[in-house]
Amino acid sequence: MVDGRLSERLPDFPWDLLAPAKQAAGAHPGGLVDLSIGTPVDPVPAVVREALAAASDSPGYPLTAGTPELRAAIAEWTVRTCIAPAPATSGPSAASTALGQGLGVLPTIGSKELVAWLPTLLGVGPGDTVVLPLVGYPTYEAGVRLAGATAVRTDSLTSLGPARPKLIWINSPSNPTGKVLPAGHLRKVVDWARERGAVVASDECYITLGWEDEPVSVLSPEVNGGRLDGVLAVHSLSKRSNLAGYRAGFVAGDPEIVSELLAVRKHAGLMVPDPVQAAMVAALGDEEHAAAQRAVYAARRDVLRSALVKAGFEIEHSGAGLYLWATRGDDSWATVDWFAERGILVAPGAFYGPAGERHVRVALTATDERVAAAAERLEI
């Protein structure tokens, strides 16, 4: 037996704790409606599957850095989506063009892998502090614990006083709340971090799913002042292109930091398989399927939001992203049980930090038929 097991640093795996509620919800005569974990249910786009199949004869080792085609596809998508998301008629600004030319990019094995290991990859360790959102994705904290560092949850950097954290996680649009941070707020975070030599890692996996609010990337010149130093943006194709099963993500930003991540990842064998890299190129180059999927989520969102409000829930934030952040003021686990009695599984806000204990997260990732069933059950 190994002493001092690494797993002992970690909390219980959140989704394991939902097993009793899932069993209860599954006993409903109409079957389970799973609105908890947020796993895609719609088909992988044909253009992506065709690219995967065409690249399936890949006997050699893949490049950790990604193929030249993939690096170009990531850079091009990031420029048009994050750095210069302006009407084509206006053209990119000089600052946007410069940022795009200096951009560092690196494919990752999904985004969760990078989130979990980024502190370690950056050399963060015991005695170091990492700042996390007050309410946020549980893997942020897991990554800090894996590195042996100290996590501080706050949405106000002034509350840190003279502290000099090594890494600051921001998440906009937020998982779970759907809150969007305005450009001015993001700019203050970047400026504050640069003054203290901290890296800002922005989880932007839901940036293309703005509803009432329009998300802004940390890579935008409006936020970073036309400089990439000290900033990273984390992205995923899991929800945009239904590629959760492919494990297809990437990080973009400060080229020096990205180069350091690459150097370490080469030793660790953290490589995206060649067929998946080819699939990513196809997905990033095709906006038609992404627009169609977005429309599907928008329709499901309208159905669920209306049903939740009629059932007495208040929807807070939720201006973007793939979830509805709902509350009736009750304990989140009690609310999970209330939904389970109706055959619906949702995630307790407690998963995302103590500040979420009066909310539940309701995912839009169920088929149209299951979403309709959930809405009908909420009316009873």
mmCIF file of C-alpha atoms in Angstrom:
data_model
loop_
_atom_site.group_PDB
_atom_site.id
_atom_site.type_symbol
_atom_site.label_atom_id
_atom_site.label_comp_id
_atom_site.label_asym_id
_atom_site.label_seq_id
_atom_site.Cartn_x
_atom_site.Cartn_y
_atom_site.Cartn_z
ATOM 1 C CA MET A 1 0.000 0.000 0.000
ATOM 2 C CA VAL A 2 1.301 3.453 -0.935
ATOM 3 C CA ASP A 3 1.468 5.890 1.982
ATOM 4 C CA GLY A 4 0.191 9.430 1.527
ATOM 5 C CA ARG A 5 -2.047 8.596 -1.415
ATOM 6 C CA LEU A 6 -2.695 11.518 -3.753
ATOM 7 C CA SER A 7 -6.406 10.746 -3.832
ATOM 8 C CA GLU A 8 -6.572 11.643 -0.141
ATOM 9 C CA ARG A 9 -6.002 15.289 -1.057
ATOM 10 C CA LEU A 10 -9.141 15.318 -3.151
ATOM 11 C CA PRO A 11 -12.793 15.730 -2.182
ATOM 12 C CA ASP A 12 -15.385 13.111 -3.003
ATOM 13 C CA PHE A 13 -16.047 12.956 -6.731
ATOM 14 C CA PRO A 14 -19.185 15.119 -7.001
ATOM 15 C CA TRP A 15 -21.149 13.034 -9.459
ATOM 16 C CA ASP A 16 -20.784 9.906 -7.313
ATOM 17 C CA LEU A 17 -22.769 11.708 -4.623
ATOM 18 C CA LEU A 18 -25.745 12.021 -6.986
ATOM 19 C CA ALA A 19 -26.217 8.259 -7.271
ATOM 20 C CA PRO A 20 -29.112 8.004 -4.751
ATOM 21 C CA ALA A 21 -31.000 10.869 -6.412
ATOM 22 C CA LYS A 22 -30.405 9.336 -9.840
ATOM 23 C CA GLN A 23 -31.798 6.027 -8.648
ATOM 24 C CA ALA A 24 -34.864 7.748 -7.210
ATOM 25 C CA ALA A 25 -35.449 9.772 -10.374
ATOM 26 C CA GLY A 26 -35.003 6.676 -12.516
ATOM 27 C CA ALA A 27 -37.916 5.017 -10.737
ATOM 28 C CA HIS A 28 -40.368 7.507 -12.248
ATOM 29 C CA PRO A 29 -42.929 5.753 -14.473
ATOM 30 C CA GLY A 30 -41.965 7.977 -17.382
ATOM 31 C CA GLY A 31 -38.259 7.310 -16.997
ATOM 32 C CA LEU A 32 -35.322 9.500 -16.032
ATOM 33 C CA VAL A 33 -34.787 12.996 -17.398
ATOM 34 C CA ASP A 34 -31.112 13.693 -16.766
ATOM 35 C CA LEU A 35 -30.386 17.423 -16.612
ATOM 36 C CA SER A 36 -27.412 17.058 -14.297
ATOM 37 C CA ILE A 37 -23.963 16.467 -15.742
ATOM 38 C CA GLY A 38 -24.426 18.284 -19.043
ATOM 39 C CA THR A 39 -23.230 15.590 -21.425
ATOM 40 C CA PRO A 40 -24.158 16.171 -25.084
ATOM 41 C CA VAL A 41 -26.902 13.962 -26.528
ATOM 42 C CA ASP A 42 -27.096 15.208 -30.118
ATOM 43 C CA PRO A 43 -25.198 13.605 -33.021
ATOM 44 C CA VAL A 44 -21.588 14.397 -33.832
ATOM 45 C CA PRO A 45 -21.657 16.508 -37.018
ATOM 46 C CA ALA A 46 -21.146 14.510 -40.210
ATOM 47 C CA VAL A 47 -18.266 16.728 -41.334
ATOM 48 C CA VAL A 48 -16.420 15.872 -38.122
ATOM 49 C CA ARG A 49 -17.087 12.119 -38.301
ATOM 50 C CA GLU A 50 -15.912 12.052 -41.901
ATOM 51 C CA ALA A 51 -12.649 13.779 -40.962
ATOM 52 C CA LEU A 52 -12.118 11.349 -38.089
ATOM 53 C CA ALA A 53 -12.663 8.347 -40.328
ATOM 54 C CA ALA A 54 -10.385 9.684 -43.056
ATOM 55 C CA ALA A 55 -7.573 10.029 -40.519
ATOM 56 C CA SER A 56 -8.130 6.675 -38.805
ATOM 57 C CA ASP A 57 -5.058 5.058 -40.382
ATOM 58 C CA SER A 58 -2.666 6.804 -37.974
ATOM 59 C CA PRO A 59 -0.048 4.283 -36.816
ATOM 60 C CA GLY A 60 2.537 6.805 -35.599
ATOM 61 C CA TYR A 61 2.693 8.926 -32.461
ATOM 62 C CA PRO A 62 0.790 12.214 -32.644
ATOM 63 C CA LEU A 63 2.460 15.567 -32.054
ATOM 64 C CA THR A 64 1.886 17.017 -28.592
ATOM 65 C CA ALA A 65 1.961 20.460 -30.191
ATOM 66 C CA GLY A 66 -0.679 19.440 -32.715
ATOM 67 C CA THR A 67 -0.362 19.167 -36.461
ATOM 68 C CA PRO A 68 0.367 22.370 -38.404
ATOM 69 C CA GLU A 69 -3.183 22.164 -39.764
ATOM 70 C CA LEU A 70 -4.667 21.970 -36.292
ATOM 71 C CA ARG A 71 -2.538 24.800 -34.912
ATOM 72 C CA ALA A 72 -3.629 26.962 -37.837
ATOM 73 C CA ALA A 73 -7.292 26.020 -37.345
ATOM 74 C CA ILE A 74 -7.140 26.828 -33.623
ATOM 75 C CA ALA A 75 -5.461 30.166 -34.282
ATOM 76 C CA GLU A 76 -7.933 31.138 -37.012
ATOM 77 C CA TRP A 77 -10.972 30.204 -34.901
ATOM 78 C CA THR A 78 -9.579 32.021 -31.870
ATOM 79 C CA VAL A 79 -8.903 35.184 -33.845
ATOM 80 C CA ARG A 80 -12.367 35.373 -35.356
ATOM 81 C CA THR A 81 -14.219 34.268 -32.221
ATOM 82 C CA CYS A 82 -12.204 35.701 -29.320
ATOM 83 C CA ILE A 83 -9.781 38.335 -30.532
ATOM 84 C CA ALA A 84 -11.692 40.083 -33.319
ATOM 85 C CA PRO A 85 -15.372 39.069 -33.176
ATOM 86 C CA ALA A 86 -16.440 42.062 -35.278
ATOM 87 C CA PRO A 87 -18.557 42.232 -38.448
ATOM 88 C CA ALA A 88 -16.524 41.097 -41.435
ATOM 89 C CA THR A 89 -17.142 44.412 -43.187
ATOM 90 C CA SER A 90 -15.208 46.341 -40.549
ATOM 91 C CA GLY A 91 -12.148 44.101 -40.643
ATOM 92 C CA PRO A 92 -9.847 43.336 -37.713
ATOM 93 C CA SER A 93 -8.100 46.155 -35.878
ATOM 94 C CA ALA A 94 -4.334 46.514 -35.823
ATOM 95 C CA ALA A 95 -4.309 45.315 -32.202
ATOM 96 C CA SER A 96 -6.340 42.235 -33.097
ATOM 97 C CA THR A 97 -4.054 41.433 -36.001
ATOM 98 C CA ALA A 98 -0.968 41.709 -33.804
ATOM 99 C CA LEU A 99 -2.486 39.501 -31.118
ATOM 100 C CA GLY A 100 -3.421 36.864 -33.659
ATOM 101 C CA GLN A 101 0.097 36.788 -35.079
ATOM 102 C CA GLY A 102 1.664 36.349 -31.642
ATOM 103 C CA LEU A 103 -0.860 33.844 -30.304
ATOM 104 C CA GLY A 104 0.359 30.629 -28.684
ATOM 105 C CA VAL A 105 -1.928 27.619 -29.186
ATOM 106 C CA LEU A 106 -1.875 24.039 -27.930
ATOM 107 C CA PRO A 107 -4.406 21.181 -28.241
ATOM 108 C CA THR A 108 -5.469 19.454 -25.025
ATOM 109 C CA ILE A 109 -7.198 16.188 -24.183
ATOM 110 C CA GLY A 110 -10.455 17.981 -23.535
ATOM 111 C CA SER A 111 -10.544 21.034 -21.281
ATOM 112 C CA LYS A 112 -10.990 19.218 -17.958
ATOM 113 C CA GLU A 113 -7.560 17.613 -18.277
ATOM 114 C CA LEU A 114 -5.932 21.030 -18.602
ATOM 115 C CA VAL A 115 -7.982 22.537 -15.789
ATOM 116 C CA ALA A 116 -6.953 19.716 -13.450
ATOM 117 C CA TRP A 117 -3.259 19.853 -14.289
ATOM 118 C CA LEU A 118 -2.612 23.517 -15.118
ATOM 119 C CA PRO A 119 -1.346 24.460 -11.630
ATOM 120 C CA THR A 120 1.094 21.543 -11.695
ATOM 121 C CA LEU A 121 2.157 22.279 -15.283
ATOM 122 C CA LEU A 122 2.886 25.875 -14.278
ATOM 123 C CA GLY A 123 5.042 24.789 -11.345
ATOM 124 C CA VAL A 124 2.520 25.872 -8.691
ATOM 125 C CA GLY A 125 3.016 23.938 -5.453
ATOM 126 C CA PRO A 126 2.970 23.989 -1.654
ATOM 127 C CA GLY A 127 2.993 27.484 -0.257
ATOM 128 C CA ASP A 128 1.467 28.973 -3.415
ATOM 129 C CA THR A 129 -2.029 30.432 -3.702
ATOM 130 C CA VAL A 130 -4.496 29.958 -6.556
ATOM 131 C CA VAL A 131 -7.612 32.134 -6.783
ATOM 132 C CA LEU A 132 -10.877 30.456 -7.805
ATOM 133 C CA PRO A 133 -14.360 31.867 -8.529
ATOM 134 C CA LEU A 134 -16.616 32.008 -5.488
ATOM 135 C CA VAL A 135 -18.990 29.654 -7.302
ATOM 136 C CA GLY A 136 -17.246 27.524 -9.897
ATOM 137 C CA TYR A 137 -16.388 24.268 -11.620
ATOM 138 C CA PRO A 138 -15.177 21.723 -8.996
ATOM 139 C CA THR A 139 -12.106 20.739 -11.044
ATOM 140 C CA TYR A 140 -10.515 24.140 -10.388
ATOM 141 C CA GLU A 141 -10.135 23.203 -6.729
ATOM 142 C CA ALA A 142 -9.171 19.611 -7.539
ATOM 143 C CA GLY A 143 -6.293 20.910 -9.649
ATOM 144 C CA VAL A 144 -5.052 23.108 -6.828
ATOM 145 C CA ARG A 145 -5.159 20.192 -4.401
ATOM 146 C CA LEU A 146 -3.310 17.930 -6.848
ATOM 147 C CA ALA A 147 -0.532 20.536 -6.921
ATOM 148 C CA GLY A 148 -0.462 20.786 -3.128
ATOM 149 C CA ALA A 149 -1.213 24.516 -3.275
ATOM 150 C CA THR A 150 -3.817 26.595 -1.437
ATOM 151 C CA ALA A 151 -7.123 27.603 -3.029
ATOM 152 C CA VAL A 152 -8.863 30.871 -2.203
ATOM 153 C CA ARG A 153 -12.437 31.398 -3.398
ATOM 154 C CA THR A 154 -13.311 35.006 -4.113
ATOM 155 C CA ASP A 155 -14.839 37.241 -6.762
ATOM 156 C CA SER A 156 -13.149 40.321 -5.308
ATOM 157 C CA LEU A 157 -9.389 40.510 -5.723
ATOM 158 C CA THR A 158 -9.214 43.426 -3.280
ATOM 159 C CA SER A 159 -10.195 40.961 -0.551
ATOM 160 C CA LEU A 160 -6.801 39.277 -1.028
ATOM 161 C CA GLY A 161 -4.947 42.278 0.341
ATOM 162 C CA PRO A 162 -1.199 42.080 -0.327
ATOM 163 C CA ALA A 163 -1.317 38.417 -1.386
ATOM 164 C CA ARG A 164 0.522 37.492 -4.574
ATOM 165 C CA PRO A 165 -1.212 34.443 -6.061
ATOM 166 C CA LYS A 166 0.497 32.421 -8.763
ATOM 167 C CA LEU A 167 -2.661 31.664 -10.754
ATOM 168 C CA ILE A 168 -6.116 33.241 -11.044
ATOM 169 C CA TRP A 169 -8.971 31.263 -12.561
ATOM 170 C CA ILE A 170 -11.832 33.201 -14.113
ATOM 171 C CA ASN A 171 -14.843 31.662 -15.832
ATOM 172 C CA SER A 172 -17.095 33.624 -18.161
ATOM 173 C CA PRO A 173 -19.693 32.504 -19.087
ATOM 174 C CA SER A 174 -19.754 30.775 -15.750
ATOM 175 C CA ASN A 175 -20.360 27.118 -15.147
ATOM 176 C CA PRO A 176 -22.706 26.771 -13.251
ATOM 177 C CA THR A 177 -24.288 30.241 -13.021
ATOM 178 C CA GLY A 178 -24.191 31.439 -16.635
ATOM 179 C CA LYS A 179 -22.937 34.824 -15.426
ATOM 180 C CA VAL A 180 -20.978 36.888 -17.948
ATOM 181 C CA LEU A 181 -18.174 39.149 -16.757
ATOM 182 C CA PRO A 182 -18.025 42.493 -18.604
ATOM 183 C CA ALA A 183 -14.867 43.577 -20.396
ATOM 184 C CA GLY A 184 -14.140 46.259 -17.815
ATOM 185 C CA HIS A 185 -14.142 43.744 -14.984
ATOM 186 C CA LEU A 186 -11.922 41.345 -16.912
ATOM 187 C CA ARG A 187 -9.491 44.175 -17.705
ATOM 188 C CA LYS A 188 -9.162 44.971 -13.983
ATOM 189 C CA VAL A 189 -8.401 41.314 -13.226
ATOM 190 C CA VAL A 190 -5.706 41.164 -15.923
ATOM 191 C CA ASP A 191 -4.126 44.435 -14.803
ATOM 192 C CA TRP A 192 -4.165 43.346 -11.145
ATOM 193 C CA ALA A 193 -2.594 39.999 -12.008
ATOM 194 C CA ARG A 194 0.143 41.537 -14.145
ATOM 195 C CA GLU A 195 1.138 43.879 -11.328
ATOM 196 C CA ARG A 196 1.703 40.802 -9.151
ATOM 197 C CA GLY A 197 3.169 38.402 -11.683
ATOM 198 C CA ALA A 198 0.157 36.051 -11.650
ATOM 199 C CA VAL A 199 -1.178 34.099 -14.610
ATOM 200 C CA VAL A 200 -4.843 34.613 -15.512
ATOM 201 C CA ALA A 201 -6.475 31.455 -16.873
ATOM 202 C CA SER A 202 -9.878 32.140 -18.390
ATOM 203 C CA ASP A 203 -12.223 29.184 -18.833
ATOM 204 C CA GLU A 204 -14.225 30.206 -21.895
ATOM 205 C CA CYS A 205 -15.748 26.886 -22.908
ATOM 206 C CA TYR A 206 -19.230 28.419 -23.297
ATOM 207 C CA ILE A 207 -18.215 31.665 -25.015
ATOM 208 C CA THR A 208 -20.246 30.965 -28.162
ATOM 209 C CA LEU A 209 -23.450 30.441 -26.146
ATOM 210 C CA GLY A 210 -24.403 33.987 -25.254
ATOM 211 C CA TRP A 211 -28.154 34.504 -24.799
ATOM 212 C CA GLU A 212 -29.154 37.741 -23.056
ATOM 213 C CA ASP A 213 -25.497 38.630 -22.458
ATOM 214 C CA GLU A 214 -22.591 38.661 -24.907
ATOM 215 C CA PRO A 215 -19.389 37.061 -23.523
ATOM 216 C CA VAL A 216 -15.986 38.689 -24.036
ATOM 217 C CA SER A 217 -12.725 36.737 -24.186
ATOM 218 C CA VAL A 218 -9.663 37.500 -22.113
ATOM 219 C CA LEU A 219 -7.861 37.416 -25.476
ATOM 220 C CA SER A 220 -9.750 40.479 -26.698
ATOM 221 C CA PRO A 221 -7.632 43.667 -26.960
ATOM 222 C CA GLU A 222 -10.448 45.361 -25.060
ATOM 223 C CA VAL A 223 -9.500 43.210 -22.071
ATOM 224 C CA ASN A 224 -5.736 42.678 -22.349
ATOM 225 C CA GLY A 225 -4.730 46.020 -23.821
ATOM 226 C CA GLY A 226 -3.302 44.434 -26.937
ATOM 227 C CA ARG A 227 -0.864 42.218 -25.004
ATOM 228 C CA LEU A 228 -0.959 38.470 -24.417
ATOM 229 C CA ASP A 229 1.523 38.287 -21.554
ATOM 230 C CA GLY A 230 0.151 36.500 -18.520
ATOM 231 C CA VAL A 231 -3.172 35.428 -20.060
ATOM 232 C CA LEU A 232 -4.494 32.045 -21.188
ATOM 233 C CA ALA A 233 -7.892 31.090 -22.580
ATOM 234 C CA VAL A 234 -9.196 27.527 -22.248
ATOM 235 C CA HIS A 235 -11.646 26.224 -24.849
ATOM 236 C CA SER A 236 -13.512 23.018 -25.632
ATOM 237 C CA LEU A 237 -15.383 21.484 -28.561
ATOM 238 C CA SER A 238 -17.441 19.247 -26.253
ATOM 239 C CA LYS A 239 -20.578 21.387 -26.319
ATOM 240 C CA ARG A 240 -20.081 23.512 -29.459
ATOM 241 C CA SER A 241 -19.587 20.442 -31.659
ATOM 242 C CA ASN A 242 -20.848 17.550 -29.464
ATOM 243 C CA LEU A 243 -17.307 16.192 -29.113
ATOM 244 C CA ALA A 244 -17.272 15.347 -25.401
ATOM 245 C CA GLY A 245 -16.500 11.742 -26.337
ATOM 246 C CA TYR A 246 -13.565 12.831 -28.493
ATOM 247 C CA ARG A 247 -11.820 14.791 -25.711
ATOM 248 C CA ALA A 248 -11.038 17.783 -27.896
ATOM 249 C CA GLY A 249 -9.943 21.055 -26.355
ATOM 250 C CA PHE A 250 -7.212 23.653 -26.545
ATOM 251 C CA VAL A 251 -5.499 26.498 -24.761
ATOM 252 C CA ALA A 252 -4.474 29.776 -26.377
ATOM 253 C CA GLY A 253 -2.706 32.907 -25.201
ATOM 254 C CA ASP A 254 0.717 33.992 -23.985
ATOM 255 C CA PRO A 255 3.174 32.212 -26.322
ATOM 256 C CA GLU A 256 5.843 31.891 -23.623
ATOM 257 C CA ILE A 257 3.454 30.189 -21.209
ATOM 258 C CA VAL A 258 2.065 27.966 -23.959
ATOM 259 C CA SER A 259 5.633 26.993 -24.891
ATOM 260 C CA GLU A 260 6.305 26.033 -21.278
ATOM 261 C CA LEU A 261 3.123 23.948 -21.156
ATOM 262 C CA LEU A 262 4.208 22.175 -24.330
ATOM 263 C CA ALA A 263 7.665 21.419 -22.952
ATOM 264 C CA VAL A 264 6.200 19.753 -19.858
ATOM 265 C CA ARG A 265 3.401 17.978 -21.689
ATOM 266 C CA LYS A 266 5.877 16.339 -24.068
ATOM 267 C CA HIS A 267 7.453 14.544 -21.111
ATOM 268 C CA ALA A 268 4.049 13.505 -19.751
ATOM 269 C CA GLY A 269 2.806 12.093 -23.049
ATOM 270 C CA LEU A 270 -0.231 14.357 -23.071
ATOM 271 C CA MET A 271 -1.075 13.983 -26.766
ATOM 272 C CA VAL A 272 -4.349 14.331 -28.640
ATOM 273 C CA PRO A 273 -4.732 11.335 -31.015
ATOM 274 C CA ASP A 274 -4.170 12.152 -34.695
ATOM 275 C CA PRO A 275 -7.717 11.220 -35.805
ATOM 276 C CA VAL A 276 -9.135 13.539 -33.135
ATOM 277 C CA GLN A 277 -6.801 16.308 -34.286
ATOM 278 C CA ALA A 278 -8.166 15.911 -37.812
ATOM 279 C CA ALA A 279 -11.709 15.984 -36.450
ATOM 280 C CA MET A 280 -10.906 19.200 -34.575
ATOM 281 C CA VAL A 281 -9.685 20.849 -37.776
ATOM 282 C CA ALA A 282 -12.996 20.030 -39.435
ATOM 283 C CA ALA A 283 -15.060 21.192 -36.459
ATOM 284 C CA LEU A 284 -13.221 24.496 -36.049
ATOM 285 C CA GLY A 285 -13.524 25.246 -39.742
ATOM 286 C CA ASP A 286 -17.283 24.724 -39.925
ATOM 287 C CA GLU A 287 -19.611 27.233 -38.283
ATOM 288 C CA GLU A 288 -22.799 25.867 -39.843
ATOM 289 C CA HIS A 289 -23.116 22.908 -37.484
ATOM 290 C CA ALA A 290 -22.266 25.108 -34.483
ATOM 291 C CA ALA A 291 -25.023 27.562 -35.378
ATOM 292 C CA ALA A 292 -27.514 24.711 -35.777
ATOM 293 C CA GLN A 293 -26.583 23.228 -32.401
ATOM 294 C CA ARG A 294 -26.858 26.619 -30.756
ATOM 295 C CA ALA A 295 -30.405 26.952 -32.100
ATOM 296 C CA VAL A 296 -31.277 23.543 -30.627
ATOM 297 C CA TYR A 297 -30.025 24.618 -27.202
ATOM 298 C CA ALA A 298 -31.863 27.927 -27.445
ATOM 299 C CA ALA A 299 -35.179 26.143 -28.020
ATOM 300 C CA ARG A 300 -34.606 23.743 -25.123
ATOM 301 C CA ARG A 301 -33.606 26.646 -22.925
ATOM 302 C CA ASP A 302 -36.854 28.479 -23.633
ATOM 303 C CA VAL A 303 -38.902 25.402 -22.704
ATOM 304 C CA LEU A 304 -37.049 24.683 -19.462
ATOM 305 C CA ARG A 305 -36.792 28.296 -18.351
ATOM 306 C CA SER A 306 -40.531 28.838 -18.785
ATOM 307 C CA ALA A 307 -41.369 25.623 -16.937
ATOM 308 C CA LEU A 308 -39.043 26.423 -14.036
ATOM 309 C CA VAL A 309 -40.436 29.924 -13.604
ATOM 310 C CA LYS A 310 -44.011 28.568 -13.630
ATOM 311 C CA ALA A 311 -42.950 26.057 -10.947
ATOM 312 C CA GLY A 312 -41.867 28.921 -8.695
ATOM 313 C CA PHE A 313 -38.148 29.015 -9.369
ATOM 314 C CA GLU A 314 -36.124 32.165 -9.822
ATOM 315 C CA ILE A 315 -33.524 31.987 -12.577
ATOM 316 C CA GLU A 316 -30.441 33.965 -11.598
ATOM 317 C CA HIS A 317 -27.709 35.093 -14.002
ATOM 318 C CA SER A 318 -27.896 32.430 -16.769
ATOM 319 C CA GLY A 319 -27.320 35.056 -19.453
ATOM 320 C CA ALA A 320 -25.064 32.657 -21.358
ATOM 321 C CA GLY A 321 -23.880 29.085 -21.296
ATOM 322 C CA LEU A 322 -25.538 25.710 -21.183
ATOM 323 C CA TYR A 323 -27.257 25.803 -17.794
ATOM 324 C CA LEU A 324 -30.002 27.510 -15.821
ATOM 325 C CA TRP A 325 -29.082 28.551 -12.270
ATOM 326 C CA ALA A 326 -32.339 28.100 -10.376
ATOM 327 C CA THR A 327 -33.456 28.640 -6.795
ATOM 328 C CA ARG A 328 -36.510 28.719 -4.571
ATOM 329 C CA GLY A 329 -34.405 29.555 -1.536
ATOM 330 C CA ASP A 330 -34.199 25.962 -0.311
ATOM 331 C CA ASP A 331 -31.145 23.819 0.405
ATOM 332 C CA SER A 332 -29.738 22.556 -2.886
ATOM 333 C CA TRP A 333 -29.829 18.888 -1.892
ATOM 334 C CA ALA A 334 -33.451 19.209 -0.777
ATOM 335 C CA THR A 335 -34.214 20.734 -4.169
ATOM 336 C CA VAL A 336 -32.414 17.860 -5.900
ATOM 337 C CA ASP A 337 -34.703 15.464 -4.046
ATOM 338 C CA TRP A 338 -37.754 17.526 -5.086
ATOM 339 C CA PHE A 339 -36.759 17.170 -8.730
ATOM 340 C CA ALA A 340 -35.947 13.466 -8.286
ATOM 341 C CA GLU A 341 -39.506 12.832 -7.074
ATOM 342 C CA ARG A 342 -40.595 14.036 -10.511
ATOM 343 C CA GLY A 343 -38.086 11.852 -12.337
ATOM 344 C CA ILE A 344 -35.699 14.741 -13.068
ATOM 345 C CA LEU A 345 -32.020 14.771 -12.085
ATOM 346 C CA VAL A 346 -30.306 18.136 -11.551
ATOM 347 C CA ALA A 347 -27.008 19.147 -9.957
ATOM 348 C CA PRO A 348 -26.921 20.667 -6.464
ATOM 349 C CA GLY A 349 -25.334 24.094 -6.243
ATOM 350 C CA ALA A 350 -23.269 22.804 -3.312
ATOM 351 C CA PHE A 351 -21.069 21.027 -5.889
ATOM 352 C CA TYR A 352 -19.789 24.434 -6.975
ATOM 353 C CA GLY A 353 -18.874 25.923 -3.612
ATOM 354 C CA PRO A 354 -20.589 26.973 -0.353
ATOM 355 C CA ALA A 355 -22.079 30.059 -2.046
ATOM 356 C CA GLY A 356 -24.137 27.775 -4.286
ATOM 357 C CA GLU A 357 -25.952 25.903 -1.542
ATOM 358 C CA ARG A 358 -29.365 27.456 -2.291
ATOM 359 C CA HIS A 359 -29.347 26.791 -6.026
ATOM 360 C CA VAL A 360 -29.446 23.926 -8.495
ATOM 361 C CA ARG A 361 -27.909 23.748 -11.953
ATOM 362 C CA VAL A 362 -30.264 22.611 -14.708
ATOM 363 C CA ALA A 363 -28.555 21.513 -17.940
ATOM 364 C CA LEU A 364 -29.946 21.988 -21.436
ATOM 365 C CA THR A 365 -28.391 18.723 -22.595
ATOM 366 C CA ALA A 366 -31.296 16.357 -23.016
ATOM 367 C CA THR A 367 -33.245 15.410 -26.108
ATOM 368 C CA ASP A 368 -36.232 17.513 -27.132
ATOM 369 C CA GLU A 369 -38.520 14.699 -25.993
ATOM 370 C CA ARG A 370 -36.907 14.506 -22.541
ATOM 371 C CA VAL A 371 -36.935 18.291 -22.144
ATOM 372 C CA ALA A 372 -40.636 18.317 -22.987
ATOM 373 C CA ALA A 373 -41.205 15.539 -20.429
ATOM 374 C CA ALA A 374 -39.400 17.540 -17.757
ATOM 375 C CA ALA A 375 -41.486 20.617 -18.507
ATOM 376 C CA GLU A 376 -44.692 18.615 -18.270
ATOM 377 C CA ARG A 377 -43.653 17.109 -14.914
ATOM 378 C CA LEU A 378 -42.819 20.534 -13.504
ATOM 379 C CA GLU A 379 -46.403 21.643 -14.146
ATOM 380 C CA ILE A 380 -47.805 18.979 -11.824
#
